[in-house]
């Protein structure tokens, strides 16, 4: 469990800059290995990746079991490198799906560009194993294939929807 300890140390340090951070409940070795592998793949693209794990803060999917969130903060001296990753929704969906399938207590995986909370992508998985992503719009009637009710988000009305990509 040395990796979890290192992650916890980073989480404590990063809490000064990013808010409250908690250790994942019942962290599993396979979960940690998957998160590490995804971060390593992103780093191979020339970016740094900081991780932040939080307890239940948001739960629009109304999960009973999957309540933790993993935030992956992507940074690089090149904005283009960051944008290449953040704009590749299929790649992010695959990364999120791998993490969510390996981490049974995690309901949400968020990808942010370093130092910015926009643009970003948030994926979630229901307790039943259905993958969704957060979609926001100024016109809530344009949000179709909803898995959740409409809620107010940072970029208009939001809901988790079934990915169409």
Coordinates of C-alpha atoms in Angstrom, one line a residue:
X1 CA 0.0 0.0 0.0
X2 CA 3.0 2.3 -0.4
X3 CA 1.3 3.9 -3.5
X4 CA -1.8 4.8 -1.6
X5 CA 0.4 6.5 1.0
X6 CA 2.2 8.5 -1.6
X7 CA -1.1 9.5 -3.1
X8 CA -2.4 10.5 0.3
X9 CA 0.7 12.6 0.9
X10 CA 0.1 14.4 -2.5
X11 CA -3.6 14.7 -1.6
X12 CA -2.7 16.4 1.7
X13 CA -0.3 18.8 0.0
X14 CA -2.7 19.6 -2.9
X15 CA -5.5 20.3 -0.4
X16 CA -3.8 23.6 0.2
X17 CA -4.5 24.5 -3.5
X18 CA -7.5 22.5 -4.5
X19 CA -9.6 22.1 -1.3
X20 CA -10.4 19.2 0.9
X21 CA -9.1 15.9 -0.3
X22 CA -9.8 12.5 1.2
X23 CA -8.3 9.0 0.8
X24 CA -10.5 6.7 -1.2
X25 CA -12.6 4.4 1.0
X26 CA -11.4 0.8 0.7
X27 CA -8.9 1.6 -2.0
X28 CA -8.1 -1.6 -4.0
X29 CA -4.8 -2.4 -5.5
X30 CA -6.3 -2.9 -9.0
X31 CA -8.0 0.5 -8.7
X32 CA -4.7 2.1 -7.8
X33 CA -2.9 0.2 -10.6
X34 CA -5.5 1.4 -13.2
X35 CA -5.4 5.0 -12.1
X36 CA -1.6 4.9 -12.2
X37 CA -1.7 3.3 -15.7
X38 CA -4.1 6.0 -17.1
X39 CA -1.9 8.8 -15.6
X40 CA 1.2 7.2 -17.1
X41 CA -0.4 7.0 -20.6
X42 CA -1.3 10.7 -20.3
X43 CA 2.2 11.6 -19.2
X44 CA 3.6 9.8 -22.3
X45 CA 1.8 12.5 -24.4
X46 CA 4.0 15.1 -22.8
X47 CA 1.8 16.3 -20.0
X48 CA 1.9 16.0 -16.2
X49 CA -1.1 14.6 -14.4
X50 CA -2.0 15.4 -10.8
X51 CA -4.6 13.3 -9.0
X52 CA -7.1 14.3 -6.4
X53 CA -9.5 12.0 -4.7
X54 CA -12.6 13.3 -3.0
X55 CA -15.4 11.8 -1.0
X56 CA -19.1 12.4 -1.7
X57 CA -19.5 16.0 -2.9
X58 CA -21.8 15.6 -5.8
X59 CA -23.9 12.7 -6.6
X60 CA -26.4 13.5 -9.4
X61 CA -26.5 9.8 -10.3
X62 CA -27.8 9.1 -6.8
X63 CA -25.4 6.2 -6.2
X64 CA -25.5 4.3 -3.0
X65 CA -22.1 2.6 -3.5
X66 CA -20.2 4.7 -6.0
X67 CA -19.7 8.0 -4.3
X68 CA -16.0 9.0 -4.5
X69 CA -14.6 11.2 -7.3
X70 CA -11.2 11.1 -9.0
X71 CA -10.0 14.4 -10.5
X72 CA -7.2 14.2 -13.1
X73 CA -5.6 17.6 -13.6
X74 CA -3.7 17.7 -16.9
X75 CA -0.9 20.2 -17.2
X76 CA 1.8 21.0 -19.8
X77 CA 3.8 24.0 -20.8
X78 CA 2.0 23.6 -24.1
X79 CA -1.7 24.5 -24.1
X80 CA -2.0 22.6 -27.3
X81 CA -0.9 19.3 -25.7
X82 CA -3.4 19.8 -22.9
X83 CA -6.2 20.7 -25.4
X84 CA -5.4 17.6 -27.5
X85 CA -6.2 15.4 -24.6
X86 CA -9.1 17.3 -23.1
X87 CA -10.7 17.5 -26.6
X88 CA -10.4 13.8 -27.2
X89 CA -13.7 12.7 -25.7
X90 CA -13.4 9.1 -26.9
X91 CA -10.0 8.8 -25.3
X92 CA -11.2 10.3 -22.0
X93 CA -14.3 8.1 -22.1
X94 CA -12.1 5.0 -22.4
X95 CA -9.8 6.2 -19.6
X96 CA -12.8 7.0 -17.3
X97 CA -14.5 3.6 -18.1
X98 CA -11.3 1.7 -17.2
X99 CA -11.0 3.6 -13.9
X100 CA -14.7 3.3 -13.0
X101 CA -14.7 -0.5 -13.8
X102 CA -11.7 -1.0 -11.5
X103 CA -12.7 1.3 -8.7
X104 CA -16.0 0.0 -7.2
X105 CA -16.3 3.0 -4.8
X106 CA -15.7 5.6 -7.4
X107 CA -18.7 7.1 -9.2
X108 CA -17.1 10.0 -11.0
X109 CA -13.9 10.7 -13.0
X110 CA -13.2 14.3 -14.0
X111 CA -10.5 15.6 -16.4
X112 CA -9.4 19.2 -16.0
X113 CA -6.8 21.3 -17.8
X114 CA -4.1 22.3 -15.3
X115 CA -5.0 25.3 -13.2
X116 CA -8.3 25.8 -14.9
X117 CA -11.7 24.3 -14.2
X118 CA -12.6 24.8 -17.9
X119 CA -12.7 23.1 -20.3
X120 CA -13.3 19.8 -18.5
X121 CA -15.0 16.5 -19.0
X122 CA -16.8 14.6 -16.2
X123 CA -17.8 10.9 -16.5
X124 CA -19.9 8.9 -14.1
X125 CA -21.0 5.4 -13.6
X126 CA -24.2 4.2 -11.9
X127 CA -24.1 1.5 -9.2
X128 CA -25.5 -0.7 -11.9
X129 CA -22.5 -0.1 -14.2
X130 CA -24.0 2.3 -16.8
X131 CA -21.4 4.9 -18.0
X132 CA -22.5 8.4 -18.6
X133 CA -21.0 11.9 -19.0
X134 CA -22.0 15.3 -17.9
X135 CA -23.5 17.4 -20.6
X136 CA -24.4 21.1 -20.1
X137 CA -26.4 23.4 -22.3
X138 CA -28.2 26.8 -22.2
X139 CA -31.2 24.9 -23.6
X140 CA -32.0 22.0 -21.3
X141 CA -34.5 20.5 -23.9
X142 CA -31.4 19.8 -26.1
X143 CA -30.0 17.4 -23.5
X144 CA -31.3 14.0 -24.7
X145 CA -30.7 10.5 -23.4
X146 CA -30.6 11.7 -19.9
X147 CA -29.7 9.4 -17.0
X148 CA -30.4 12.1 -14.4
X149 CA -32.7 15.0 -13.8
X150 CA -31.5 18.4 -15.0
X151 CA -29.4 20.3 -12.4
X152 CA -27.7 23.7 -12.4
X153 CA -24.0 23.4 -13.4
X154 CA -21.2 25.8 -14.0
X155 CA -22.0 26.0 -17.7
X156 CA -25.8 26.1 -17.7
X157 CA -28.3 23.3 -17.2
X158 CA -26.6 19.9 -16.9
X159 CA -27.5 16.3 -16.8
X160 CA -25.6 13.0 -17.1
X161 CA -26.3 11.4 -20.4
X162 CA -25.5 8.1 -22.1
X163 CA -22.4 8.8 -24.4
X164 CA -23.2 8.9 -28.1
X165 CA -19.5 8.7 -29.1

